[in-house]
Short mmCIF file of C-alpha atoms and ligand atoms in Angstrom, two decimals:
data_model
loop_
_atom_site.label_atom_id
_atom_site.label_comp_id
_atom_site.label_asym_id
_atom_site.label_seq_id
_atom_site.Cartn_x
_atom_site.Cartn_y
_atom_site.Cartn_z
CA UNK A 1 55.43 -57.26 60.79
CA UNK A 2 54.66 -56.48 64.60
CA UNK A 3 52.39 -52.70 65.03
CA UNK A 4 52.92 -52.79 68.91
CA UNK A 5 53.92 -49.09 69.80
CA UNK A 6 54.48 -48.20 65.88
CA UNK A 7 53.50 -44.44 64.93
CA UNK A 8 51.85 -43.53 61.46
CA UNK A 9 53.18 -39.98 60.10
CA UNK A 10 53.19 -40.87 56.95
CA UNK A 11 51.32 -43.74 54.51
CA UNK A 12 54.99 -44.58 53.32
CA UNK A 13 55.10 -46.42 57.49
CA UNK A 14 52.92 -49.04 56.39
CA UNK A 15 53.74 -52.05 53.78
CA UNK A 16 51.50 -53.27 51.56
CA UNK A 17 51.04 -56.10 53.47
CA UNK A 18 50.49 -53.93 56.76
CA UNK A 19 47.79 -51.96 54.93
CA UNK A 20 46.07 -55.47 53.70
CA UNK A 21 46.10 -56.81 57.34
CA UNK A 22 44.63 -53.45 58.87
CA UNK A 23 41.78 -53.71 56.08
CA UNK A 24 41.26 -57.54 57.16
CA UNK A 25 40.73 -56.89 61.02
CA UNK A 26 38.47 -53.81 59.68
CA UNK A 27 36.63 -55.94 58.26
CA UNK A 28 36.83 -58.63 61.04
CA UNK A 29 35.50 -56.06 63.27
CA UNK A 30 33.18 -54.43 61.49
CA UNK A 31 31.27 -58.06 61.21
CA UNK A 32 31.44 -58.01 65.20
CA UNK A 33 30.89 -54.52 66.59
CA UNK A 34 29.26 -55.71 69.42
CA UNK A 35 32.24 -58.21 69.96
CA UNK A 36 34.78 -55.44 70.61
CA UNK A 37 34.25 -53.84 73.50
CA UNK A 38 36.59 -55.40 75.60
CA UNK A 39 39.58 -54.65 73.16
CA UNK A 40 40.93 -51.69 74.62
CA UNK A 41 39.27 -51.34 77.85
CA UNK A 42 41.79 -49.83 79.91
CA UNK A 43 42.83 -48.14 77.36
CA UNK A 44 43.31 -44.20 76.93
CA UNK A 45 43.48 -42.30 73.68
CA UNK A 46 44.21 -38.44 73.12
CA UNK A 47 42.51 -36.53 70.75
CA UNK A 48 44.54 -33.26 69.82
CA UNK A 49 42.52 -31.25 66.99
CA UNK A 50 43.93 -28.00 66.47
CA UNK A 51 42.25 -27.75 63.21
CA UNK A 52 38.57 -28.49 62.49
CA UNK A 53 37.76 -31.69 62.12
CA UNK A 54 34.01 -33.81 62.02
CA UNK A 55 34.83 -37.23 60.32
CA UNK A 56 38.57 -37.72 61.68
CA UNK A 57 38.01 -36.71 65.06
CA UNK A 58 34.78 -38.35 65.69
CA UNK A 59 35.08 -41.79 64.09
CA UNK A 60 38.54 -41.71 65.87
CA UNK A 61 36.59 -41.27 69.24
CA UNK A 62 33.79 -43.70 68.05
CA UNK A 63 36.18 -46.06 66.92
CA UNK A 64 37.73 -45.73 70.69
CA UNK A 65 34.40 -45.82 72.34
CA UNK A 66 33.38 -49.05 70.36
CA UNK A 67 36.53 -50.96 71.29
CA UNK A 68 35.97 -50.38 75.04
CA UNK A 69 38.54 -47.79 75.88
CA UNK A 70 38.47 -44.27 77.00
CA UNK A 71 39.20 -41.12 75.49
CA UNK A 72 40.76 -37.32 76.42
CA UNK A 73 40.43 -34.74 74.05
CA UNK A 74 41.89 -30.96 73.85
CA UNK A 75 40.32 -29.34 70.22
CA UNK A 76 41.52 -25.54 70.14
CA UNK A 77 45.39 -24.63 70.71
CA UNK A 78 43.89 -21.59 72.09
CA UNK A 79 42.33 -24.12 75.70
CA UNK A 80 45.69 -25.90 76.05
CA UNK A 81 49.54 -24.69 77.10
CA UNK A 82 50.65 -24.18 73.25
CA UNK A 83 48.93 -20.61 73.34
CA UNK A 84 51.37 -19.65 76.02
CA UNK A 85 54.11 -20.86 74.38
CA UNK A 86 54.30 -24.30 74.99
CA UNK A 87 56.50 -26.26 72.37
CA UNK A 88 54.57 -29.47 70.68
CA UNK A 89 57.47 -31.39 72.08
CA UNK A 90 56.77 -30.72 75.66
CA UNK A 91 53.06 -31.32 74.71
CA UNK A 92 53.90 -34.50 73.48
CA UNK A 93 55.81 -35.41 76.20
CA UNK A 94 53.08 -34.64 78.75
CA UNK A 95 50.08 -36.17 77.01
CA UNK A 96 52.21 -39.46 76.54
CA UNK A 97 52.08 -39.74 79.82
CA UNK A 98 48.77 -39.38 80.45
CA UNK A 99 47.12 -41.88 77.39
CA UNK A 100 48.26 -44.70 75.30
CA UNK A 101 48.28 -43.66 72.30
CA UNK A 102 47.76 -39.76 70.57
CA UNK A 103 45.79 -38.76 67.72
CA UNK A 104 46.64 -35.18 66.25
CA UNK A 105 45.58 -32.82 63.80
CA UNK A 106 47.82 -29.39 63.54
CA UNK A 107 48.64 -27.33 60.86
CA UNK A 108 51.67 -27.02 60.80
CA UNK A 109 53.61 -29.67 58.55
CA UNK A 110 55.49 -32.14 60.23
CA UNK A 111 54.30 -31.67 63.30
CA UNK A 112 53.25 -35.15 63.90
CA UNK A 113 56.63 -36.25 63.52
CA UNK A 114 57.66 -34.12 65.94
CA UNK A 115 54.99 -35.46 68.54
CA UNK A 116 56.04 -39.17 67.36
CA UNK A 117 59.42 -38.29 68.33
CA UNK A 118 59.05 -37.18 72.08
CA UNK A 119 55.71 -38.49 72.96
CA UNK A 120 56.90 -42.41 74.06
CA UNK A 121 53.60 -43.51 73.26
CA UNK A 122 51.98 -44.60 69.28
CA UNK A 123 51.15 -41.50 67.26
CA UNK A 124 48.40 -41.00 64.66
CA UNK A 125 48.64 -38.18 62.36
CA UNK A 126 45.41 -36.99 61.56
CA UNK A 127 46.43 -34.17 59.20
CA UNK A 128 49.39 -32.38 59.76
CA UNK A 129 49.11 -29.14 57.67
CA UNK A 130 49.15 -29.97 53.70
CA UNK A 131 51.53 -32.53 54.27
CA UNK A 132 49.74 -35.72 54.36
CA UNK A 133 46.28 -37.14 55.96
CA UNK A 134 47.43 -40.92 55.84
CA UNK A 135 44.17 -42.16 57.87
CA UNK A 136 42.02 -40.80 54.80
CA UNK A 137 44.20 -42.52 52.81
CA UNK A 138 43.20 -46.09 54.42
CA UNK A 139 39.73 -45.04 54.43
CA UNK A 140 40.12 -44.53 50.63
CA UNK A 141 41.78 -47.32 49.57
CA UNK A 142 39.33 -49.43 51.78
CA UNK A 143 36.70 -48.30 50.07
CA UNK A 144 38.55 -48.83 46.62
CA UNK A 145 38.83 -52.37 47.61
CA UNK A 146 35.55 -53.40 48.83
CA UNK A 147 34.15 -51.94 45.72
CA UNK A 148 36.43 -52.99 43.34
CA UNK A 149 38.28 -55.60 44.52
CA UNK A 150 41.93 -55.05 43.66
CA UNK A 151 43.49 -51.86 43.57
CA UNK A 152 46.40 -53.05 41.26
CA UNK A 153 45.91 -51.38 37.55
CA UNK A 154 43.09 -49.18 37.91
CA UNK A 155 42.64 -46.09 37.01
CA UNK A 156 42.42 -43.20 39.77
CA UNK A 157 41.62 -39.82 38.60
CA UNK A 158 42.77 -36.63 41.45
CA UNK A 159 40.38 -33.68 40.98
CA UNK A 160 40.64 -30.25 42.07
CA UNK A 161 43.52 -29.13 44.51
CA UNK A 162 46.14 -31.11 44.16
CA UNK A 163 48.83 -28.56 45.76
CA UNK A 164 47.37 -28.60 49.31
CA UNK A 165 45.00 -31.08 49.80
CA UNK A 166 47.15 -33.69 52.19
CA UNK A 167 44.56 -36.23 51.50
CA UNK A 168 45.57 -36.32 47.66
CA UNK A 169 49.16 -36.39 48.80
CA UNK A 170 48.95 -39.42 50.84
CA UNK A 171 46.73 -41.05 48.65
CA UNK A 172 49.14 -40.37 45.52
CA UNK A 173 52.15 -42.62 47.32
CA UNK A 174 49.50 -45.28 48.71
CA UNK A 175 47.70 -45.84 44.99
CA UNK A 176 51.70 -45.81 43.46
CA UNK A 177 52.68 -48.67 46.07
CA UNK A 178 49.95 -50.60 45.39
CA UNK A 179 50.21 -50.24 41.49
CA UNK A 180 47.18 -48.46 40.30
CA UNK A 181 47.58 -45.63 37.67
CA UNK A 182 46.89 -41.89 38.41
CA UNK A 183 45.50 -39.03 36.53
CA UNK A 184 45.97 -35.68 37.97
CA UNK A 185 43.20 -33.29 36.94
CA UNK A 186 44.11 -30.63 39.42
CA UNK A 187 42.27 -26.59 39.28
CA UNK A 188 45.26 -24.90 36.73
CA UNK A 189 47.29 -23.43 39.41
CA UNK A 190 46.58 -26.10 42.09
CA UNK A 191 49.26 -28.64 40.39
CA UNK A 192 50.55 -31.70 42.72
CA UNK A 193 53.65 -30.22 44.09
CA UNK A 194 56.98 -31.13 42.24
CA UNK A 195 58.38 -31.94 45.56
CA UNK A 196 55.75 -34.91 45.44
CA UNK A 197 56.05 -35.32 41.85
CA UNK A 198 59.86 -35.89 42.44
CA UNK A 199 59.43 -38.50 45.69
CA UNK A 200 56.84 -39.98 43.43
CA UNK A 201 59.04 -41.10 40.67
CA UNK A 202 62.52 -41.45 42.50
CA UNK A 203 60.38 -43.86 44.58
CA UNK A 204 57.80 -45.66 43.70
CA UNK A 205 58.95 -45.63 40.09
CA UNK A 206 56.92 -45.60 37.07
CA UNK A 207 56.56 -42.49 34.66
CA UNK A 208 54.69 -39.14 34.04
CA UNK A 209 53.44 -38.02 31.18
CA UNK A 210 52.61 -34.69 30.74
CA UNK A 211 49.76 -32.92 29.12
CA UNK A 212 50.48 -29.67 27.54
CA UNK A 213 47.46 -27.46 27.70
CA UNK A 214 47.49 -26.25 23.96
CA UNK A 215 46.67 -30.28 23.19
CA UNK A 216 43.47 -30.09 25.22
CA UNK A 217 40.70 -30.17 23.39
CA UNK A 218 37.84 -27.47 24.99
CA UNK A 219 35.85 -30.37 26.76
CA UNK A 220 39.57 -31.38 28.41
CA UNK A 221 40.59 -27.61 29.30
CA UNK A 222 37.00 -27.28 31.63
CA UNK A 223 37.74 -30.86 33.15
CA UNK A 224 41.81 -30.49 32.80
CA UNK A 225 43.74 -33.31 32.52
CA UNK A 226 47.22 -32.18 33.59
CA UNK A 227 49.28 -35.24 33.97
CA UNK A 228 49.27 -39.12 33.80
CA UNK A 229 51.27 -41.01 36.13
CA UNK A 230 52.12 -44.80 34.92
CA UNK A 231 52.67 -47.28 37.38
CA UNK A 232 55.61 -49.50 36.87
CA UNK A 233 53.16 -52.41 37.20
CA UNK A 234 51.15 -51.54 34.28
CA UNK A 235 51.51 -52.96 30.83
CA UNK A 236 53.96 -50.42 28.96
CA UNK A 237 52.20 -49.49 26.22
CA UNK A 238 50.74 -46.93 27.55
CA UNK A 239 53.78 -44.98 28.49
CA UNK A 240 55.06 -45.21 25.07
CA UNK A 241 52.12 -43.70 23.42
CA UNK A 242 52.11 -39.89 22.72
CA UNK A 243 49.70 -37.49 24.56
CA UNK A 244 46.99 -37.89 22.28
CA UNK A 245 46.57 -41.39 22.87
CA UNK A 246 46.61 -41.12 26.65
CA UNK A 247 43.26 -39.02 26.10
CA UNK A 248 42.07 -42.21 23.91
CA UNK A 249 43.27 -44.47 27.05
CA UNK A 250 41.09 -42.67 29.66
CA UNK A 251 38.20 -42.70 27.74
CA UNK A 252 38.12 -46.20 27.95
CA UNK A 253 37.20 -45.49 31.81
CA UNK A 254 38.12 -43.87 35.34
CA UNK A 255 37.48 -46.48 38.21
CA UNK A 256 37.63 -43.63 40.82
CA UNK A 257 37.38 -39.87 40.38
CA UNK A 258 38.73 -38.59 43.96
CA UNK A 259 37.14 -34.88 44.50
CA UNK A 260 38.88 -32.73 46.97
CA UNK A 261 37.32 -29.04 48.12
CA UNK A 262 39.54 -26.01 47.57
CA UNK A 263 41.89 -26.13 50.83
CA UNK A 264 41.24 -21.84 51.29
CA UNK A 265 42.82 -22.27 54.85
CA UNK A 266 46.15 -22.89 53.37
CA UNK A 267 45.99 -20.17 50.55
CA UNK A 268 49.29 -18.13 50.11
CA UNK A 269 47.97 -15.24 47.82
CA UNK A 270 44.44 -13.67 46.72
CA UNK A 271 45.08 -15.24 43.18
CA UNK A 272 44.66 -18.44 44.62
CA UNK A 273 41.06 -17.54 45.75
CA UNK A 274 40.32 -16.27 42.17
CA UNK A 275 41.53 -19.33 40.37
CA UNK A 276 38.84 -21.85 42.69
CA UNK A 277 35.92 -19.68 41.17
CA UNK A 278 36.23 -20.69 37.47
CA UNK A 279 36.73 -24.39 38.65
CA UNK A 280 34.01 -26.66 37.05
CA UNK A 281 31.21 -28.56 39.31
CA UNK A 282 31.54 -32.28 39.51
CA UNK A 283 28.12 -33.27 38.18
CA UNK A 284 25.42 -35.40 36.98
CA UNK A 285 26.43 -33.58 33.43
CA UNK A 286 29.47 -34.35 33.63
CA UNK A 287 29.43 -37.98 34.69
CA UNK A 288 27.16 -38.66 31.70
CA UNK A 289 30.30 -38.68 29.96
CA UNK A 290 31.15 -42.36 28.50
CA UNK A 291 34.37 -42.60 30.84
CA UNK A 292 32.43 -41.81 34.13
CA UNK A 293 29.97 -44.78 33.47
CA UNK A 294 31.63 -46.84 35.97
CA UNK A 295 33.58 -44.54 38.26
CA UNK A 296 33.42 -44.23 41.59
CA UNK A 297 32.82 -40.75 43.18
CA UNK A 298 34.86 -40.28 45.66
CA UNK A 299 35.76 -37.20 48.03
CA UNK A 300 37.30 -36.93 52.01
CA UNK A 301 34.63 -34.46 52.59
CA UNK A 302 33.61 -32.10 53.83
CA UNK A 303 32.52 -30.63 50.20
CA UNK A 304 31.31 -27.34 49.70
CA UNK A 305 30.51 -26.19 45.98
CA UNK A 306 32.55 -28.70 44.02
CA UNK A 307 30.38 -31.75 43.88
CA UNK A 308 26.57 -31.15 43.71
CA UNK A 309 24.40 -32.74 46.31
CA UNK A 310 22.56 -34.46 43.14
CA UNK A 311 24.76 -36.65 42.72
CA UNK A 312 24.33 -38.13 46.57
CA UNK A 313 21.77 -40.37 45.73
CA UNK A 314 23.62 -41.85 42.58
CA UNK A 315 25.08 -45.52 43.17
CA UNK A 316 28.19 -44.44 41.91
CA UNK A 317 28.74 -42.18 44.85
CA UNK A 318 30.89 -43.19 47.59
CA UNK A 319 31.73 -40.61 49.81
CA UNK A 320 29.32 -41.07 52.83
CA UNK A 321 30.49 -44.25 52.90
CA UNK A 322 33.59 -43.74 52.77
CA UNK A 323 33.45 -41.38 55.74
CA UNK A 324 31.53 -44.63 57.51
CA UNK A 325 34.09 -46.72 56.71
CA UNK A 326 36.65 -44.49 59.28
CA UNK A 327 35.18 -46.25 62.29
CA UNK A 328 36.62 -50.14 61.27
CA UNK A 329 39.57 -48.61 59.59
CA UNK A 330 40.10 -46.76 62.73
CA UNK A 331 39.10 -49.31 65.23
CA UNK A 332 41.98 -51.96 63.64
CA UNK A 333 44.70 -49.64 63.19
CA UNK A 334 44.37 -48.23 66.69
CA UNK A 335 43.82 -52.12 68.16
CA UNK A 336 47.17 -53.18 65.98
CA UNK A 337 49.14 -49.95 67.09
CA UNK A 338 48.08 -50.64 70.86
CA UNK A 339 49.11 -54.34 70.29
CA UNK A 340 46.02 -55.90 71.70
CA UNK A 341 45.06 -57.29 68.20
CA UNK A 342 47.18 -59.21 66.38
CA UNK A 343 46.75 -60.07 62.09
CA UNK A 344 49.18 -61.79 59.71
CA UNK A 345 50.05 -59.86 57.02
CA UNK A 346 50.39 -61.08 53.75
CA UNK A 347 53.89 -60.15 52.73
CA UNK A 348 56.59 -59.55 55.30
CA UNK A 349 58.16 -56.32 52.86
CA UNK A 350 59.37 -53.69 55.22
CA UNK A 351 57.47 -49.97 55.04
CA UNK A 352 61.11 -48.69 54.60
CA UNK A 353 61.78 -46.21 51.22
CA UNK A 354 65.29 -45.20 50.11
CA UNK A 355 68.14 -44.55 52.62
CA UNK A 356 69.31 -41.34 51.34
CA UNK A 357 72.46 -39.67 52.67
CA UNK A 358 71.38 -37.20 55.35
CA UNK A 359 72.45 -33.27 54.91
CA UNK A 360 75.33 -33.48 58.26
CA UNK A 361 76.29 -29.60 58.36
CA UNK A 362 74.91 -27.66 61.48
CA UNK A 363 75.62 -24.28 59.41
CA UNK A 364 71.69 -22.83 59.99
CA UNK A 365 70.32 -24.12 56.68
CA UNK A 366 66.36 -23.89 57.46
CA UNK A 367 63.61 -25.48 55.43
CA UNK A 368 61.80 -23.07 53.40
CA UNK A 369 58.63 -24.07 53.60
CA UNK A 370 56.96 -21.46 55.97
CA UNK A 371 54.25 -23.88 57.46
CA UNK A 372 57.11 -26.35 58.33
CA UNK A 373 57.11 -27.36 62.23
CA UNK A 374 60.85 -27.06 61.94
CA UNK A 375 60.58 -23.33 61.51
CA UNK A 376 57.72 -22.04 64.05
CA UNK A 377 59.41 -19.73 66.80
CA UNK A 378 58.25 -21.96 69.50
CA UNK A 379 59.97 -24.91 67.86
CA UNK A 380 63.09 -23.50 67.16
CA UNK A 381 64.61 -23.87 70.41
CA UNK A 382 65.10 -27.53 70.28
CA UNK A 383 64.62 -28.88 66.42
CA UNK A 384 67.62 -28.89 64.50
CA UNK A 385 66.56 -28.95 60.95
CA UNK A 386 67.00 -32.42 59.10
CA UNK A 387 67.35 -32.88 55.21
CA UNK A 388 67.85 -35.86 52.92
CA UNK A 389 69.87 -35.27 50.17
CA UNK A 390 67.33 -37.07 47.53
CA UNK A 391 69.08 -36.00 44.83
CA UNK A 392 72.42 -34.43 43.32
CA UNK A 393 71.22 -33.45 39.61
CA UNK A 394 69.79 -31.01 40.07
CA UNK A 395 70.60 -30.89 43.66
CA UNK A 396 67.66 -31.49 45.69
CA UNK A 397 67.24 -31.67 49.71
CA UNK A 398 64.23 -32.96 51.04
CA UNK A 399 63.22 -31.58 55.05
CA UNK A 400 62.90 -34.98 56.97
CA UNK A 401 60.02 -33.12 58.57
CA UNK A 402 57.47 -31.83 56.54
CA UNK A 403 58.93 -33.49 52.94
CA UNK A 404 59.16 -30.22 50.85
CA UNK A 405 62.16 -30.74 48.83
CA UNK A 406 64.19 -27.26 47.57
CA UNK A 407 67.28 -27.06 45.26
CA UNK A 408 70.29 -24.93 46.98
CA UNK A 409 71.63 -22.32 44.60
CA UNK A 410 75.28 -22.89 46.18
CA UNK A 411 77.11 -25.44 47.23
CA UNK A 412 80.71 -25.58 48.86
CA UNK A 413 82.76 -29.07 50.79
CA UNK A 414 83.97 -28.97 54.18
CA UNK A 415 86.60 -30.80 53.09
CA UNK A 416 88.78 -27.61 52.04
CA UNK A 417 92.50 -27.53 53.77
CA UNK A 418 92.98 -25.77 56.90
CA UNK A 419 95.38 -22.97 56.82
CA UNK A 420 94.54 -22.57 53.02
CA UNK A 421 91.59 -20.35 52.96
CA UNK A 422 92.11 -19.79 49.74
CA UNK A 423 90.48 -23.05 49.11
CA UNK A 424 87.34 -21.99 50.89
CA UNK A 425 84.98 -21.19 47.65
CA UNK A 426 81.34 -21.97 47.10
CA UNK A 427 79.94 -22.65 43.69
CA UNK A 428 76.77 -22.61 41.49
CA UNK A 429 74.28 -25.91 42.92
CA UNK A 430 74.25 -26.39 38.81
CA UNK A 431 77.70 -26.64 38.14
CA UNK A 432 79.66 -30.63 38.59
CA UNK A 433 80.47 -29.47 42.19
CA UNK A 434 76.95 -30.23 43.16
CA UNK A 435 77.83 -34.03 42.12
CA UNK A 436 81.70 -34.34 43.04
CA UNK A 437 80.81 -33.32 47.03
CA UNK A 438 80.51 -36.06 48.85
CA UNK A 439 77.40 -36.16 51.28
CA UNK A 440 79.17 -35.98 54.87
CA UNK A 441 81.23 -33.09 53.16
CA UNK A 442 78.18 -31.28 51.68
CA UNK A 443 77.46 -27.68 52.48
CA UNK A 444 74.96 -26.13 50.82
CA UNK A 445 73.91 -22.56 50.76
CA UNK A 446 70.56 -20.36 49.36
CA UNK A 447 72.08 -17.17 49.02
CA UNK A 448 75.69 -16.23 48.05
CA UNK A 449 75.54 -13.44 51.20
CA UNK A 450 75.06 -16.56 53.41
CA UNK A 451 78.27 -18.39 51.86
CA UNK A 452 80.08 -15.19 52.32
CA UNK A 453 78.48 -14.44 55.92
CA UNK A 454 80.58 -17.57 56.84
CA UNK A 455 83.45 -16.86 54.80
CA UNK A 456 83.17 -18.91 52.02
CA UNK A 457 84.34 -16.92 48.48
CA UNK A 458 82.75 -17.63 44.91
CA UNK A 459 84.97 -19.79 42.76
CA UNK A 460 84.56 -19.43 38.71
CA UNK A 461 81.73 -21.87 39.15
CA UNK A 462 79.91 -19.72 41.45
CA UNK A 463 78.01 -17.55 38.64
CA UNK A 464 78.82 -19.32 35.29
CA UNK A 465 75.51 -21.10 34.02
CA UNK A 466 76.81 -24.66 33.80
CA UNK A 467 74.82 -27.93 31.61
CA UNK A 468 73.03 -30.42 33.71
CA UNK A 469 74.54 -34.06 32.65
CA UNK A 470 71.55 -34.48 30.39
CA UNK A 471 72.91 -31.56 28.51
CA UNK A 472 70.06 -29.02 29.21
CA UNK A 473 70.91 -25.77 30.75
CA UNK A 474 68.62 -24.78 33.83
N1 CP B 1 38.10 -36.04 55.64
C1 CP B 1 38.38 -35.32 56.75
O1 CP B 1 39.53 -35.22 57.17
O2 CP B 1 37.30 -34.72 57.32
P1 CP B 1 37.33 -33.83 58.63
O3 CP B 1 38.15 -32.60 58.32
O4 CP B 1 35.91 -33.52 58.93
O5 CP B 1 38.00 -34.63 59.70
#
């Protein structure tokens, strides 16, 4: 596959095969630093970081610097146009013009999409809210690789916050594509989003198994296991063995444990806050444990209070050089994007997931997540809000900009007769309308005063609980 002028949004933009050759001029280059300055002389990058950033933003630079080119920066919304109003779009229109490829950080989610869109130039997303960090995620899975080998069957462990750390959620789709297994320990409360969960398994396949909490033995409930996810590559016995024996499984080993800080910046409530302050301390006690003998430590960093500096000196520990390992990463995947380098890659798969029918009605339906780039006054103006329909029981749309996937409570068809209002009805998103609708006719509503707002009227289906196919009622 050719990376001239290619963005990466997401980790799902890369093949396998793509990630493999980015990790194999990494490694090319990182043989010959001295050999790469003339690579992208010439060359300009942009560094946008409107969130704080040490690792991202400077191995991004020194990765620049080292291949010869040149680099403009802006670091604080509050120095460029965007505090007076300025829409990303326009921004991204403007700095394409002025360097050769963009790097960004922002917090809101999917806003690197939106700069991919208008900028005309290859876009980097270096952290786009809680949505994903897919950068990190090479940098991980680099460092997986040169210390394990293969990738393919091991056994990743996902520690702490799981529900807004973008890093985890990028890494949870890379480690699924490339067939490793995944244990989710996240903070209780700080569970990996279902709208992840559910992209996850529609996806990438494979199964999750569940952990109640009333089956954890104490030791388990202060380092919780919450969930095991089973890649489709793995031998199937372990999916067919009951919870306890999953338990039995991991003790037989964690390759990695990935550690991620509690994200505070993207807190929604005080409760949130209180939940981080029981969480348990990833230390040298508790990688005395038999399954830990092996495991890599892992974390994006920074840390602050959940992993102790003791461990830093402890071979098992990976993370400063796994924040070292950003420059090569960095240096091939900006050389391949630029086209001035050129690798094989092994397979010729295409990055390219499911082609789910789009959501077609212009009726005002907005994402509801409230970090979402599609939603932000300044964005308004010229986004028109995009949703896959990933799934129709239960009903689920997915926003093709920052991923969060919601399920409607109504649903109606354009397809009703003209001259026949009488036709015009919206029912419950649970009841068999949800599945006889065909996509281009599809309208789906969250409230019933917004189906009524455009004069739509309840049918009997509209407040009746109805069974799901699988017989369960919701
Ligand atoms: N891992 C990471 O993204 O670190 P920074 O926030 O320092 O860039």
């Amino acid at each position: 596959m050719n990376f001239t002028g290619r963005s990466l949004v997401t980790i799902d933009d890369l093949s396998n095969g793509e990630i493999t050759a980015v990790f194999d001029l990494a490694d090319e280059m990182s043989q010959s630093m001295k050999e790469q300055l003339d690579v992208c002389r010439g060359k300009v990058m942009a560094s946008l970081f409107f969130e704080p950033s040490t690792r991202t933003r400077l191995s991004f630079e020194s990765a620049m610097h080292r291949l010869g080119g040149s680099v403009i920066s802006a670091v604080d919304t509050k120095a460029t146009s965007l505090a007076k109003g300025e829409s990303i779009a326009d921004m991204a229109r403007v700095v394409g013009s002025y360097a050769d490829i963009i790097v960004i950080r922002h917090p809101w989610e999917g806003s690197a999409r939106v700069v991919a869109d208008y900028a005309g130039v290859p876009v980097i997303n270096a952290g786009d809210g809680g949505h994903q960090h897919p950068t990190q995620t090479l940098l991980d899975l680099y460092t997986i690789k040169k210390e394990r080998k293969i990738i393919k069957g091991l056994k990743i462990a996902l520690w702490g916050d799981l529900k807004y750390g973008r890093t985890v959620h990028s890494l949870i789709f890379a480690l699924a594509k490339l067939g490793a297994n995944i244990v989710f320990c996240p903070t209780p409360g700080f569970e990996v989003p279902n709208h992840v969960i559910q992209k996850l398994i529609a996806e990438y396949g494979g199964e999750l198994e569940r952990l109640a909490a009333s089956e954890q033995s104490d030791k388990e409930k202060v380092s919780p296991l919450d969930a095991i996810y089973i890649t489709p590559g793995s031998p199937h016995q372990l999916a067919m063995m009951p919870n306890i024996s999953i338990q039995v499984e991991l003790k037989r080993g964690v390759d990695a444990l990935y550690v991620t800080r509690p994200q505070k910046e993207r807190f929604a409530t005080s409760e949130e806050g209180e939940g981080f302050k029981k969480y348990p301390v990833v230390d040298k006690k508790l990688l005395k444990e038999k399954e830990f003998e092996k495991t890599l430590i892992m974390h994006p960093l920074p840390r602050v209070d959940e992993l102790a500096c003791e461990l830093d000196a402890d071979p098992r520990s990976m993370y400063f050089k796994q924040a070292a390992r950003g420059v090569p990463v960095r240096m091939a995947l900006i050389s391949l994007l630029l086209g001035v380098k050129e690798i094989a890659t092994p397979d010729k798969s295409s990055p390219a997931g499911i082609d789910y029918p789009a959501y077609r009605q212009d009726l005002g339906l907005k994402c509801p997540n409230p970090r979402c780039v599609s939603v932000q006054e300044s964005e308004t103006k010229y986004i028109k809000p995009t949703f896959k329909i990933v799934d129709t029981n239960p009903l689920i749309l997915r926003c093709t900009y920052c991923e969060h996937g919601f399920e409607p409570k109504y649903v109606a068809s354009s397809h009703w007769h003209e001259g026949a209002p009488e036709y015009k009805k919206y029912h419950s998103a649970e009841s068999h309308w949800a599945r006889t609708i065909r996509p281009e006719n599809l309208i789906v509503f969250n409230s019933a005063d917004e189906a009524e707002v455009r004069g739509f009227k309840p049918s009997h289906y509209a407040t009746v609980p109805h069974k799901r196919s699988d017989g369960q009622k919701r």
